[in-house]
Amino acid sequence: MRKIVIAGNWKMYKTQAEALEFLLGFTTLVNEAPDEREIVLCGPFTALGTLSKNLHGSRIRIGAQNIHWEESGAYTGEISGPMLTEYSIRYVVVGHSERRQYFGETDETVNLRLKAAQRHGLTPILCVGETKEQRDAGETESLIMMQLEKDLVGVDQTQLVIAYEPIWAIGTGETCESSEANRVIGLIRSQLTHADVPIQYGGSVKPGNIDEIMAQPEIDGALVGGASLEPESFARIVNYVA
Ligand code: PGA
């Protein structure tokens, strides 16, 4: 049975005070969500302490947005596994397109970060997906296959979540057709050695389209940016109608 994972990616949003305010509204709204839905909040590093303190004993899981492959060292601005695991976090986003695009993340560094996450007992959420230009040029399938091939070398697929995030759909309001997302996710699954890896869709997921997205047979959850910032909207996404 594949797990359903609904994760909010807060990106560079929310101070500690704002994170706390979010929790006050959010936790009660998702109380009744079916048990088999894993709810994850991926906050900025500075909010992880607040999240972990206030979610102790709750079903809501905490995630980070990056991890370095060394335990410690002269890597200004980076964060390591031992620093993250102090916060009782379970997940970490790796290879988000914003990291690849703006911070020079490559498939090689993505691979190192994935393995580091697993070494520290964290489940990485690996993001893959094509640009508009690559889609228009008919390169979507080959690009994603190449990303998977390079990113997953030596990675344990039993402790992994993948997010298919077409870059042109991120933060644009332009969602990928759910049937097309379903097709690409099926293709991703066909490349894996472990059949039960949860594969999410990400890219302008909103309260208004989540039911349709989750009705697709291959889609096991969502990675949500903008719509995860407000308690009501993210709660509606978590409480999608099956
Ligand atoms: P979005 O972001 O939901 O704001 O499009 C998704 C993501 O970047 O993970």
Coordinates of C-alpha atoms and ligand atoms in Angstrom, one line a residue:
M1 CA 0.0 0.0 0.0
R2 CA 1.4 3.4 -1.0
K3 CA 1.3 6.1 1.6
I4 CA -0.4 9.4 1.0
V5 CA 1.8 12.4 1.8
I6 CA 0.5 15.9 1.8
A7 CA 3.4 18.3 2.4
G8 CA 3.5 22.1 2.7
N9 CA 6.7 23.7 1.5
W10 CA 6.8 27.1 3.2
K11 CA 9.9 28.1 1.2
M12 CA 11.4 31.4 2.7
Y13 CA 8.2 32.4 4.4
K14 CA 7.2 32.5 8.1
T15 CA 9.0 33.8 11.2
Q16 CA 8.7 31.8 14.4
A17 CA 5.7 33.9 15.4
E18 CA 4.0 33.4 12.1
A19 CA 4.6 29.7 12.2
L20 CA 3.0 29.5 15.7
E21 CA 0.1 31.5 14.5
F22 CA -0.4 29.1 11.6
L23 CA -0.4 26.1 13.9
L24 CA -3.0 27.6 16.2
G25 CA -5.4 27.7 13.2
F26 CA -4.3 24.6 11.4
T27 CA -4.0 21.8 13.9
T28 CA -7.7 21.7 14.8
L29 CA -8.7 21.9 11.2
V30 CA -6.9 18.7 10.3
N31 CA -7.9 16.7 13.4
E32 CA -10.5 14.7 11.4
A33 CA -8.3 13.9 8.4
P34 CA -8.1 10.2 7.6
D35 CA -5.2 8.5 9.5
E36 CA -3.6 7.2 6.4
R37 CA -2.8 10.8 5.2
E38 CA 0.6 11.9 6.3
I39 CA 0.6 15.6 6.9
V40 CA 4.0 17.4 6.7
L41 CA 5.1 21.0 7.2
C42 CA 8.4 21.9 5.7
G43 CA 9.4 25.1 7.4
P44 CA 12.4 27.4 7.1
F45 CA 15.3 26.4 9.4
T46 CA 14.5 29.1 12.0
A47 CA 10.9 27.8 12.4
L48 CA 11.9 24.2 13.0
G49 CA 12.3 24.7 16.7
T50 CA 8.9 26.3 17.1
L51 CA 7.3 23.6 14.9
S52 CA 9.0 20.7 16.8
K53 CA 8.1 22.2 20.3
N54 CA 4.5 22.8 19.4
L55 CA 3.8 19.6 17.4
H56 CA 5.2 17.3 20.0
G57 CA 2.8 14.3 20.2
S58 CA 0.8 15.5 17.2
R59 CA 0.3 13.6 14.0
I60 CA 1.7 16.4 11.9
R61 CA 5.2 15.7 10.7
I62 CA 8.0 18.3 10.3
G63 CA 10.3 18.7 7.3
A64 CA 13.2 20.8 6.4
Q65 CA 14.0 22.3 2.9
N66 CA 17.7 21.3 2.5
I67 CA 20.5 19.2 4.0
H68 CA 24.2 19.2 3.3
W69 CA 26.0 15.9 2.8
E70 CA 28.8 16.5 5.4
E71 CA 28.1 16.2 9.1
S72 CA 29.9 19.5 9.7
G73 CA 32.6 21.6 8.0
A74 CA 33.4 24.9 6.4
Y75 CA 30.2 25.2 4.3
T76 CA 28.9 28.7 5.0
G77 CA 25.1 28.9 4.8
E78 CA 24.5 25.2 4.8
I79 CA 22.8 22.9 7.3
S80 CA 23.8 19.3 8.3
G81 CA 21.9 16.1 9.2
P82 CA 22.8 16.2 13.0
M83 CA 21.6 19.8 13.1
L84 CA 18.3 18.9 11.6
T85 CA 17.6 15.7 13.5
E86 CA 17.8 17.7 16.8
Y87 CA 14.4 19.0 15.8
S88 CA 12.7 15.6 15.5
I89 CA 12.0 16.2 11.9
R90 CA 11.1 13.3 9.6
Y91 CA 11.3 14.7 6.0
V92 CA 13.6 17.0 4.0
V93 CA 12.9 18.5 0.5
V94 CA 15.9 17.8 -1.8
G95 CA 16.5 19.1 -5.3
H96 CA 13.6 21.5 -5.5
S97 CA 13.7 23.4 -8.8
E98 CA 14.3 26.7 -7.0
R99 CA 17.5 25.1 -5.5
R100 CA 18.5 23.8 -8.9
Q101 CA 17.7 27.1 -10.7
Y102 CA 19.0 29.7 -8.2
F103 CA 21.6 28.0 -6.1
G104 CA 23.4 25.8 -8.6
E105 CA 22.1 22.5 -7.3
T106 CA 23.1 19.7 -9.7
D107 CA 22.0 16.1 -10.0
E108 CA 25.3 15.2 -8.3
T109 CA 24.7 17.4 -5.3
V110 CA 21.1 16.3 -5.1
N111 CA 22.3 12.7 -5.0
L112 CA 24.7 13.5 -2.2
R113 CA 22.0 15.3 -0.2
L114 CA 19.5 12.4 -0.7
K115 CA 22.0 9.9 0.7
A116 CA 22.9 12.2 3.6
A117 CA 19.2 12.5 4.5
Q118 CA 18.7 8.8 4.6
R119 CA 21.9 8.3 6.6
H120 CA 20.3 10.5 9.3
G121 CA 17.0 8.6 9.2
L122 CA 15.2 11.3 7.3
T123 CA 12.9 10.6 4.4
P124 CA 13.9 12.9 1.5
I125 CA 11.2 14.4 -0.8
L126 CA 13.0 14.4 -4.2
C127 CA 11.7 17.0 -6.6
V128 CA 12.0 16.4 -10.4
G129 CA 10.3 18.2 -13.3
E130 CA 10.8 20.0 -16.6
T131 CA 10.8 23.6 -17.7
K132 CA 8.3 25.0 -20.2
E133 CA 11.0 25.0 -22.9
Q134 CA 11.8 21.4 -22.2
R135 CA 8.1 20.5 -22.3
D136 CA 7.5 22.3 -25.6
A137 CA 10.6 20.6 -27.1
G138 CA 9.1 17.2 -26.2
E139 CA 11.9 16.6 -23.7
T140 CA 9.8 16.0 -20.6
E141 CA 10.2 12.3 -20.4
S142 CA 13.9 12.1 -21.2
L143 CA 14.7 14.9 -18.8
I144 CA 12.9 13.3 -15.9
M145 CA 14.3 9.9 -16.7
M146 CA 17.8 11.4 -16.6
Q147 CA 17.1 13.2 -13.3
L148 CA 16.0 10.0 -11.7
E149 CA 18.9 8.0 -13.1
K150 CA 21.4 10.4 -11.7
D151 CA 19.7 11.4 -8.5
L152 CA 18.9 8.0 -7.3
V153 CA 22.3 6.3 -7.5
G154 CA 22.8 4.4 -4.2
V155 CA 19.5 5.8 -2.8
D156 CA 17.3 3.5 -0.7
Q157 CA 13.9 3.6 -2.4
T158 CA 12.1 2.2 0.6
Q159 CA 12.8 5.5 2.4
L160 CA 11.9 8.0 -0.3
V161 CA 9.1 10.3 -1.5
I162 CA 9.2 11.8 -5.0
A163 CA 7.5 15.0 -6.1
Y164 CA 6.8 15.5 -9.8
E165 CA 6.9 19.3 -10.1
P166 CA 6.6 20.7 -13.6
I167 CA 8.6 24.0 -13.2
W168 CA 6.2 26.0 -15.3
A169 CA 3.4 25.1 -12.9
I170 CA 5.2 26.2 -9.8
G171 CA 3.8 29.5 -8.3
T172 CA 2.2 30.4 -11.6
G173 CA -1.4 29.3 -11.1
E174 CA -1.0 27.3 -14.2
T175 CA -1.6 23.7 -13.0
C176 CA -0.6 20.7 -15.0
E177 CA -3.7 18.8 -16.2
S178 CA -4.3 16.2 -13.6
S179 CA -4.4 13.4 -16.3
E180 CA -1.1 14.6 -17.6
A181 CA 0.5 14.7 -14.1
N182 CA -0.9 11.2 -13.6
R183 CA 0.7 10.0 -16.9
V184 CA 4.2 11.4 -16.0
I185 CA 3.9 10.1 -12.4
G186 CA 3.1 6.6 -13.9
L187 CA 6.2 6.9 -16.0
I188 CA 8.3 7.9 -13.0
R189 CA 7.0 4.8 -11.1
S190 CA 7.9 2.6 -14.0
Q191 CA 11.5 3.6 -13.5
L192 CA 11.7 2.7 -9.8
T193 CA 12.8 -0.5 -8.3
H194 CA 10.5 -0.2 -5.3
A195 CA 6.8 -0.1 -6.2
D196 CA 5.6 1.7 -3.0
V197 CA 7.4 5.0 -3.3
P198 CA 4.8 7.7 -2.7
I199 CA 4.9 10.1 -5.7
Q200 CA 3.4 13.5 -5.2
Y201 CA 2.3 16.2 -7.7
G202 CA 3.4 19.8 -7.1
G203 CA 2.7 23.0 -8.9
S204 CA -0.1 25.4 -8.1
V205 CA -2.0 22.9 -6.0
K206 CA -5.0 24.7 -4.5
P207 CA -8.2 23.9 -2.5
G208 CA -10.0 24.1 -5.8
N209 CA -8.0 21.5 -7.7
I210 CA -6.8 19.1 -5.0
D211 CA -9.9 16.7 -5.2
E212 CA -9.4 16.2 -8.9
I213 CA -5.6 15.7 -8.5
M214 CA -6.0 13.2 -5.7
A215 CA -8.6 11.3 -7.8
Q216 CA -5.9 10.3 -10.2
P217 CA -4.7 6.7 -9.5
E218 CA -1.0 7.3 -9.7
I219 CA -0.9 10.4 -7.6
D220 CA -0.1 9.8 -3.9
G221 CA -0.2 13.3 -2.5
A222 CA 0.9 16.8 -3.1
L223 CA 3.8 19.2 -2.4
V224 CA 2.2 22.5 -1.9
G225 CA 3.8 26.0 -1.9
G226 CA 1.7 29.1 -1.9
A227 CA -1.5 27.4 -0.7
S228 CA 0.2 25.9 2.3
L229 CA 0.8 29.3 3.9
E230 CA -2.7 29.8 5.1
P231 CA -4.2 27.4 7.7
E232 CA -7.7 27.2 6.0
S233 CA -6.4 26.6 2.5
F234 CA -3.8 24.0 3.5
A235 CA -6.3 22.3 5.7
R236 CA -8.8 22.1 2.8
I237 CA -6.0 20.5 0.8
V238 CA -5.2 18.0 3.5
N239 CA -8.9 17.3 3.9
Y240 CA -9.4 16.6 0.2
V241 CA -12.6 14.8 -0.8
A242 CA -11.8 11.3 -2.0
Ligands
PGA1 P1 3.3 26.3 -5.5 O1 4.7 25.7 -5.2 O2 2.3 25.4 -4.9 O3 3.3 27.7 -4.9 O4 3.1 26.3 -7.0 C1 5.0 24.3 -5.2 C2 6.4 24.0 -4.9 O5 7.3 24.8 -5.2 O6 6.7 23.0 -4.2

